Tab-separated table of C-alpha atoms in Angstrom:
chain	number	residue	atom	x	y	z
A	487	MET	CA	95.293	71.460	37.662
A	488	PRO	CA	94.567	71.960	41.428
A	489	ALA	CA	95.632	75.213	43.094
A	490	PRO	CA	98.799	75.070	45.262
A	491	THR	CA	98.090	74.672	48.946
A	492	ASP	CA	99.955	76.382	51.676
A	493	ALA	CA	100.930	73.957	54.406
A	494	ARG	CA	101.222	76.595	57.003
A	495	PRO	CA	98.354	77.376	59.249
A	496	ARG	CA	96.861	80.851	58.860
A	497	LEU	CA	96.607	83.082	61.847
A	498	PRO	CA	93.629	85.338	62.091
A	499	HIS	CA	94.284	89.046	61.407
A	500	ALA	CA	94.132	89.930	65.056
A	501	ALA	CA	96.900	87.516	65.979
A	502	PRO	CA	99.891	89.819	65.235
A	503	PRO	CA	98.529	92.652	67.488
A	504	LEU	CA	97.597	90.180	70.183
A	505	LEU	CA	101.094	88.666	70.049
A	506	LEU	CA	102.595	92.246	70.400
A	507	LEU	CA	100.332	92.953	73.342
A	508	LEU	CA	101.235	89.568	74.950
A	509	THR	CA	104.997	90.372	74.481
A	510	ALA	CA	104.567	93.910	75.983
A	511	LEU	CA	102.641	92.456	78.906
A	512	ALA	CA	105.277	89.814	79.575
A	513	THR	CA	108.103	92.404	79.293
A	514	SER	CA	106.341	94.667	81.808
A	515	LEU	CA	105.706	91.781	84.245
A	516	ALA	CA	109.319	90.602	83.993
A	517	CYS	CA	110.594	94.061	84.690
A	518	GLN	CA	108.053	94.476	87.572
A	519	HIS	CA	109.092	91.184	89.179
A	520	LEU	CA	112.800	92.111	88.963
A	521	TRP	CA	112.476	95.115	91.257
A	522	THR	CA	109.865	93.732	93.652
A	523	HIS	CA	111.969	90.467	94.016
A	524	ASP	CA	115.130	92.342	94.672
A	525	ASP	CA	114.117	95.502	96.536
A	526	ALA	CA	117.424	95.357	98.645
A	527	PHE	CA	119.487	96.239	95.483
A	528	PRO	CA	119.519	100.072	95.899
A	529	ALA	CA	120.082	99.826	99.758
A	530	ASP	CA	122.883	97.308	99.230
A	531	ALA	CA	124.543	99.331	96.554
A	532	LEU	CA	124.234	102.461	98.669
A	533	ARG	CA	125.916	100.601	101.580
A	534	LEU	CA	128.784	99.458	99.360
A	535	LEU	CA	129.175	103.129	98.049
A	536	GLN	CA	129.609	104.130	101.672
A	537	ASP	CA	132.113	101.288	102.225
A	538	VAL	CA	134.281	102.661	99.390
A	539	ALA	CA	134.205	106.252	100.811
A	540	ALA	CA	137.523	107.781	101.343
A	541	SER	CA	138.616	107.710	105.002
A	542	HIS	CA	140.290	111.128	104.890
A	543	ALA	CA	138.788	113.756	107.101
A	544	GLN	CA	139.812	116.794	105.057
A	545	PRO	CA	137.051	118.425	102.989
A	546	CYS	CA	137.449	118.119	99.244
A	547	HIS	CA	136.726	121.161	97.291
A	548	LEU	CA	136.772	120.808	93.361
A	549	GLN	CA	135.464	123.104	90.738
A	550	GLN	CA	132.237	122.305	89.010
A	551	PRO	CA	131.317	118.817	89.944
A	552	PRO	CA	128.530	117.429	87.773
A	553	PHE	CA	125.068	116.991	89.365
A	554	PHE	CA	122.324	114.487	88.496
A	555	PRO	CA	120.020	116.266	85.914
A	556	ASP	CA	116.859	117.816	87.421
A	557	THR	CA	114.973	116.912	84.354
A	558	LEU	CA	115.259	113.184	85.311
A	559	LEU	CA	113.956	113.696	88.790
A	560	HIS	CA	110.522	114.923	87.719
A	561	ASN	CA	109.786	112.750	84.624
A	562	ASN	CA	106.410	111.170	83.815
A	563	LEU	CA	107.443	107.827	82.474
A	564	GLN	CA	105.549	104.773	81.615
A	565	PRO	CA	106.776	101.498	83.244
A	566	HIS	CA	108.710	100.395	79.940
A	567	GLN	CA	110.349	103.804	79.692
A	568	ALA	CA	111.311	103.702	83.376
A	569	ALA	CA	112.882	100.260	82.865
A	570	THR	CA	114.808	101.513	79.814
A	571	THR	CA	116.006	104.607	81.726
A	572	ALA	CA	117.052	102.433	84.783
A	573	LEU	CA	119.017	100.093	82.359
A	574	HIS	CA	120.695	103.110	80.837
A	575	ILE	CA	121.857	104.499	84.086
A	576	LEU	CA	123.053	101.156	85.374
A	577	GLN	CA	125.106	100.606	82.282
A	578	HIS	CA	126.736	104.064	82.609
A	579	LEU	CA	127.365	103.526	86.319
A	580	PHE	CA	129.044	100.112	85.697
A	581	HIS	CA	131.146	101.541	82.851
A	582	THR	CA	132.306	104.554	85.039
A	583	LEU	CA	132.795	102.679	88.329
A	584	SER	CA	134.727	99.806	86.624
A	585	SER	CA	137.363	102.235	85.422
A	586	ASN	CA	140.964	101.077	86.291
A	587	SER	CA	141.513	104.274	88.288
A	588	THR	CA	138.904	103.237	90.948
A	589	ARG	CA	141.120	100.341	91.941
A	590	HIS	CA	143.776	102.870	93.098
A	591	HIS	CA	141.286	104.704	95.307
A	592	TRP	CA	138.545	102.370	96.438
A	593	PRO	CA	138.906	99.032	98.448
A	594	SER	CA	138.632	96.270	96.126
A	595	GLN	CA	136.237	93.983	97.917
A	596	PRO	CA	133.182	96.460	98.243
A	597	ARG	CA	134.122	97.911	94.725
A	598	ASN	CA	133.973	94.412	93.347
A	599	GLN	CA	130.692	93.541	95.116
A	600	LEU	CA	129.151	96.843	93.786
A	601	LEU	CA	130.164	95.989	90.286
A	602	ASN	CA	128.768	92.574	90.582
A	603	LYS	CA	125.391	93.886	91.851
A	604	LEU	CA	125.275	96.479	88.983
A	605	GLN	CA	126.096	93.726	86.326
A	606	HIS	CA	123.422	91.438	87.942
A	607	HIS	CA	120.705	94.116	87.580
A	608	ILE	CA	122.000	95.056	84.055
A	609	HIS	CA	121.627	91.497	82.902
A	610	HIS	CA	118.127	91.123	84.356
A	611	LEU	CA	116.932	94.475	82.875
A	612	GLU	CA	118.287	93.470	79.563
A	613	GLN	CA	116.328	90.177	79.789
A	614	CYS	CA	113.055	91.925	80.618
A	615	LEU	CA	113.617	94.543	77.767
A	616	PRO	CA	114.160	92.438	74.713
A	617	ASP	CA	113.577	95.119	72.176
A	618	ARG	CA	116.043	97.846	71.758
A	619	ALA	CA	113.652	100.321	70.171
A	620	MET	CA	113.942	103.860	71.559
A	621	PRO	CA	110.801	104.428	73.583
A	622	PHE	CA	111.285	108.227	73.769
A	623	LYS	CA	110.881	111.098	71.421
A	624	ALA	CA	113.053	114.171	71.497
A	625	PRO	CA	113.187	116.752	72.979
A	626	ARG	CA	112.199	115.051	76.198
A	627	ASN	CA	114.405	112.015	75.801
A	628	PRO	CA	115.883	111.222	79.257
A	629	LEU	CA	118.581	108.974	77.734
A	630	LEU	CA	120.150	112.005	76.126
A	631	ALA	CA	120.298	113.801	79.515
A	632	ILE	CA	121.869	110.573	81.009
A	633	ASN	CA	124.403	110.412	78.280
A	634	LYS	CA	125.439	114.024	78.863
A	635	TYR	CA	125.586	113.629	82.593
A	636	PHE	CA	127.912	110.707	82.477
A	637	ARG	CA	129.965	112.419	79.805
A	638	ASP	CA	130.308	115.353	82.193
A	639	ILE	CA	131.347	112.968	84.985
A	640	HIS	CA	134.144	111.543	82.715
A	641	LEU	CA	135.332	115.141	81.842
A	642	PHE	CA	135.268	116.027	85.435
A	643	LEU	CA	137.431	113.020	86.465
A	644	HIS	CA	139.877	113.731	83.583
A	645	ALA	CA	140.109	117.526	84.565
A	646	HIS	CA	141.058	116.334	88.058
A	647	ASN	CA	143.461	113.693	87.152
A	648	HIS	CA	141.185	110.864	88.394
A	649	SER	CA	142.219	111.967	92.003
A	650	ALA	CA	140.768	110.452	95.094
A	651	CYS	CA	138.893	113.679	95.767
A	652	ALA	CA	137.332	113.588	92.292
A	653	TRP	CA	136.337	109.963	92.795
A	654	ASP	CA	134.728	110.821	96.135
A	655	HIS	CA	132.506	113.378	94.181
A	656	VAL	CA	131.686	110.707	91.671
A	657	ARG	CA	130.809	108.323	94.404
A	658	LEU	CA	128.292	110.873	95.728
A	659	GLN	CA	126.867	111.230	92.189
A	660	ALA	CA	126.477	107.466	91.974
A	661	ARG	CA	124.540	107.615	95.218
A	662	ALA	CA	122.197	110.138	93.591
A	663	SER	CA	121.857	107.864	90.593
A	664	LEU	CA	120.953	104.912	92.702
A	665	GLN	CA	118.500	106.883	94.572
A	666	HIS	CA	116.950	107.806	91.337
A	667	LEU	CA	116.829	104.166	90.358
A	668	HIS	CA	114.686	103.500	93.471
A	669	ASN	CA	112.098	106.051	92.121
A	670	LEU	CA	112.248	104.472	88.684
A	671	ALA	CA	111.617	101.109	90.332
A	672	ARG	CA	108.460	102.537	91.861
A	673	THR	CA	107.343	103.707	88.426
A	674	MET	CA	108.042	100.207	86.830
A	675	ARG	CA	105.758	98.609	89.351
A	676	ARG	CA	102.657	100.577	88.232
């Protein structure tokens, strides 16, 4: 009796690692292309944040506004990690700024344009980061610091009843986040 034959072609043993390497390279190039192609994003988003600024001239003093984590400002990330971090920041920014209470305090046109830009970049980063594996190891996981930072922002807004003044502080923090995204974009181009 003849031995059963397998109709599938056999790949050499080096093929799976080679496929992984090609996937990683394609992912890296896709993320790199995103930020070089659309370099105007941070500047446009910063301009839109300025457009939603409150027009009141009185200073706004609230207790304990959250500040962008220093640990994220001086992080040595690989390009894939920088892309993952950028995606995480963008997702949190979109979630925070799309809150119903911003509608009461921010002009709708620049707010909607900003949200559209954030959503556009979230979509493209999700496309260039197909795997959802956690690329970081504790205790230096910047995603944990980002989660805590945005949780503190939500607590800050709640503590100040989502006031116009509180939203102005959040707008300034969104600005800091976007400036950090610009630095992450440079890391992704390496």
